């Protein structure tokens, strides 16, 4: 059974930093691109970032480019999102999601974690 | 950057009725790269349709997707009580990979 478990969220002040982790199991982690998607309270889904299965290709939404960094450790089956210079508008539930076909970058998202809440506030 | 719009914003229907949801892109999207997701309150999204018309694993055949170019449609042939939720489209062929704003299907 595929499982994605996010952690690392919490309350942080504007300008602060946070690292989210997503521990994966139930599939061959190193074969699939992975993604972060966020959802502000009461709002819709916003794609944040995607990383290829090898970790050598990354894409970001304009809203986070230069502030967030996606990475992965295939030996630990873990995906990361390093978030710097956090703003109030980054407050959201952050989901980790797996791409649906191995080795390909441009894919739909077939399994999602339950999310990790990040709150940016004084 | 491709922008997706969805209509209507809210669809009020009764169980057993047919639901037709629209997703329109600001530029042409290859049908290979258009997905639909369902999200219920307090739950993570669930993949329904990928490549515009292919049902994901375990998705009932009352859900169907169609379309090409800039216009895509999700159809729910007969609404079941568990289908009342918010539905999002997403294009994943050209970065960034935006979602549409969503259509809420509510019980009339």
PDB file of N, CA and C in Angstrom, chain B residues 20-55:
ATOM      1  N   UNK B  20     -22.109  17.992 -15.375  1.00  0.00           N
ATOM      2  CA  UNK B  20     -21.162  18.323 -16.440  1.00  0.00           C
ATOM      3  C   UNK B  20     -20.310  19.504 -15.985  1.00  0.00           C
ATOM      4  N   UNK B  21     -19.012  19.259 -15.827  1.00  0.00           N
ATOM      5  CA  UNK B  21     -18.084  20.268 -15.331  1.00  0.00           C
ATOM      6  C   UNK B  21     -17.129  20.644 -16.453  1.00  0.00           C
ATOM      7  N   UNK B  22     -16.826  21.937 -16.541  1.00  0.00           N
ATOM      8  CA  UNK B  22     -15.989  22.435 -17.618  1.00  0.00           C
ATOM      9  C   UNK B  22     -14.658  22.953 -17.094  1.00  0.00           C
ATOM     10  N   UNK B  23     -13.619  22.727 -17.870  1.00  0.00           N
ATOM     11  CA  UNK B  23     -12.283  23.253 -17.590  1.00  0.00           C
ATOM     12  C   UNK B  23     -11.765  23.851 -18.892  1.00  0.00           C
ATOM     13  N   UNK B  24     -11.435  25.125 -18.841  1.00  0.00           N
ATOM     14  CA  UNK B  24     -10.947  25.805 -20.038  1.00  0.00           C
ATOM     15  C   UNK B  24      -9.542  26.345 -19.801  1.00  0.00           C
ATOM     16  N   UNK B  25      -8.669  26.128 -20.773  1.00  0.00           N
ATOM     17  CA  UNK B  25      -7.275  26.572 -20.670  1.00  0.00           C
ATOM     18  C   UNK B  25      -7.034  27.811 -21.508  1.00  0.00           C
ATOM     19  N   UNK B  26      -6.121  28.658 -21.040  1.00  0.00           N
ATOM     20  CA  UNK B  26      -5.810  29.903 -21.758  1.00  0.00           C
ATOM     21  C   UNK B  26      -4.998  29.643 -23.021  1.00  0.00           C
ATOM     22  N   UNK B  27      -4.374  28.467 -23.097  1.00  0.00           N
ATOM     23  CA  UNK B  27      -3.636  28.046 -24.291  1.00  0.00           C
ATOM     24  C   UNK B  27      -3.921  26.566 -24.488  1.00  0.00           C
ATOM     25  N   UNK B  28      -3.656  26.091 -25.675  1.00  0.00           N
ATOM     26  CA  UNK B  28      -3.911  24.686 -25.963  1.00  0.00           C
ATOM     27  C   UNK B  28      -3.083  23.774 -25.057  1.00  0.00           C
ATOM     28  N   UNK B  29      -3.741  22.760 -24.553  1.00  0.00           N
ATOM     29  CA  UNK B  29      -3.114  21.749 -23.701  1.00  0.00           C
ATOM     30  C   UNK B  29      -3.221  20.413 -24.405  1.00  0.00           C
ATOM     31  N   UNK B  30      -2.116  19.716 -24.510  1.00  0.00           N
ATOM     32  CA  UNK B  30      -2.210  18.374 -25.052  1.00  0.00           C
ATOM     33  C   UNK B  30      -3.109  17.535 -24.147  1.00  0.00           C
ATOM     34  N   UNK B  31      -4.008  16.780 -24.733  1.00  0.00           N
ATOM     35  CA  UNK B  31      -4.935  15.984 -23.917  1.00  0.00           C
ATOM     36  C   UNK B  31      -4.196  14.944 -23.089  1.00  0.00           C
ATOM     37  N   UNK B  32      -2.947  14.690 -23.461  1.00  0.00           N
ATOM     38  CA  UNK B  32      -2.137  13.761 -22.675  1.00  0.00           C
ATOM     39  C   UNK B  32      -1.888  14.284 -21.272  1.00  0.00           C
ATOM     40  N   UNK B  33      -2.024  15.597 -21.105  1.00  0.00           N
ATOM     41  CA  UNK B  33      -1.565  16.237 -19.871  1.00  0.00           C
ATOM     42  C   UNK B  33      -2.657  17.006 -19.133  1.00  0.00           C
ATOM     43  N   UNK B  34      -3.867  16.425 -19.096  1.00  0.00           N
ATOM     44  CA  UNK B  34      -4.958  17.068 -18.381  1.00  0.00           C
ATOM     45  C   UNK B  34      -5.561  16.056 -17.422  1.00  0.00           C
ATOM     46  N   UNK B  35      -5.661  16.443 -16.141  1.00  0.00           N
ATOM     47  CA  UNK B  35      -6.187  15.545 -15.112  1.00  0.00           C
ATOM     48  C   UNK B  35      -7.338  16.200 -14.363  1.00  0.00           C
ATOM     49  N   UNK B  36      -8.154  15.356 -13.755  1.00  0.00           N
ATOM     50  CA  UNK B  36      -9.242  15.784 -12.871  1.00  0.00           C
ATOM     51  C   UNK B  36      -9.075  15.111 -11.513  1.00  0.00           C
ATOM     52  N   UNK B  37      -9.340  15.889 -10.460  1.00  0.00           N
ATOM     53  CA  UNK B  37      -9.243  15.397  -9.093  1.00  0.00           C
ATOM     54  C   UNK B  37     -10.535  15.709  -8.351  1.00  0.00           C
ATOM     55  N   UNK B  38     -10.832  14.887  -7.378  1.00  0.00           N
ATOM     56  CA  UNK B  38     -11.969  15.086  -6.478  1.00  0.00           C
ATOM     57  C   UNK B  38     -11.420  15.332  -5.080  1.00  0.00           C
ATOM     58  N   UNK B  39     -11.992  16.296  -4.375  1.00  0.00           N
ATOM     59  CA  UNK B  39     -11.601  16.521  -2.997  1.00  0.00           C
ATOM     60  C   UNK B  39     -12.834  16.693  -2.127  1.00  0.00           C
ATOM     61  N   UNK B  40     -12.905  15.901  -1.084  1.00  0.00           N
ATOM     62  CA  UNK B  40     -13.974  16.015  -0.097  1.00  0.00           C
ATOM     63  C   UNK B  40     -13.441  16.752   1.128  1.00  0.00           C
ATOM     64  N   UNK B  41     -14.326  17.364   1.911  1.00  0.00           N
ATOM     65  CA  UNK B  41     -13.867  18.142   3.073  1.00  0.00           C
ATOM     66  C   UNK B  41     -12.998  17.318   4.010  1.00  0.00           C
ATOM     67  N   UNK B  42     -11.856  17.882   4.388  1.00  0.00           N
ATOM     68  CA  UNK B  42     -10.957  17.235   5.325  1.00  0.00           C
ATOM     69  C   UNK B  42     -10.148  16.096   4.753  1.00  0.00           C
ATOM     70  N   UNK B  43     -10.230  15.907   3.442  1.00  0.00           N
ATOM     71  CA  UNK B  43      -9.488  14.817   2.806  1.00  0.00           C
ATOM     72  C   UNK B  43      -8.511  15.354   1.761  1.00  0.00           C
ATOM     73  N   UNK B  44      -7.517  14.548   1.468  1.00  0.00           N
ATOM     74  CA  UNK B  44      -6.615  14.873   0.370  1.00  0.00           C
ATOM     75  C   UNK B  44      -7.329  14.664  -0.963  1.00  0.00           C
ATOM     76  N   UNK B  45      -6.877  15.336  -1.992  1.00  0.00           N
ATOM     77  CA  UNK B  45      -7.460  15.120  -3.322  1.00  0.00           C
ATOM     78  C   UNK B  45      -7.245  13.684  -3.782  1.00  0.00           C
ATOM     79  N   UNK B  46      -8.123  13.258  -4.702  1.00  0.00           N
ATOM     80  CA  UNK B  46      -8.029  11.916  -5.281  1.00  0.00           C
ATOM     81  C   UNK B  46      -8.032  12.055  -6.795  1.00  0.00           C
ATOM     82  N   UNK B  47      -7.113  11.377  -7.447  1.00  0.00           N
ATOM     83  CA  UNK B  47      -7.056  11.404  -8.905  1.00  0.00           C
ATOM     84  C   UNK B  47      -8.231  10.634  -9.485  1.00  0.00           C
ATOM     85  N   UNK B  48      -8.990  11.286 -10.374  1.00  0.00           N
ATOM     86  CA  UNK B  48     -10.106  10.638 -11.051  1.00  0.00           C
ATOM     87  C   UNK B  48      -9.743  10.258 -12.484  1.00  0.00           C
ATOM     88  N   UNK B  49      -9.236  11.240 -13.221  1.00  0.00           N
ATOM     89  CA  UNK B  49      -9.016  11.119 -14.655  1.00  0.00           C
ATOM     90  C   UNK B  49      -7.626  11.641 -14.990  1.00  0.00           C
ATOM     91  N   UNK B  50      -6.881  10.921 -15.817  1.00  0.00           N
ATOM     92  CA  UNK B  50      -5.616  11.425 -16.337  1.00  0.00           C
ATOM     93  C   UNK B  50      -5.648  11.344 -17.860  1.00  0.00           C
ATOM     94  N   UNK B  51      -4.775  12.105 -18.487  1.00  0.00           N
ATOM     95  CA  UNK B  51      -4.746  12.182 -19.955  1.00  0.00           C
ATOM     96  C   UNK B  51      -6.137  12.438 -20.524  1.00  0.00           C
ATOM     97  N   UNK B  52      -6.849  13.335 -19.868  1.00  0.00           N
ATOM     98  CA  UNK B  52      -8.142  13.863 -20.294  1.00  0.00           C
ATOM     99  C   UNK B  52      -9.305  12.887 -20.225  1.00  0.00           C
ATOM    100  N   UNK B  53      -9.047  11.594 -20.490  1.00  0.00           N
ATOM    101  CA  UNK B  53     -10.193  10.675 -20.610  1.00  0.00           C
ATOM    102  C   UNK B  53      -9.963   9.311 -19.994  1.00  0.00           C
ATOM    103  N   UNK B  54      -8.852   9.113 -19.331  1.00  0.00           N
ATOM    104  CA  UNK B  54      -8.550   7.811 -18.741  1.00  0.00           C
ATOM    105  C   UNK B  54      -8.861   7.796 -17.250  1.00  0.00           C
ATOM    106  N   UNK B  55      -9.720   6.859 -16.864  1.00  0.00           N
ATOM    107  CA  UNK B  55     -10.045   6.756 -15.444  1.00  0.00           C
ATOM    108  C   UNK B  55      -8.866   6.166 -14.667  1.00  0.00           C
TER     109      UNK B  55
END
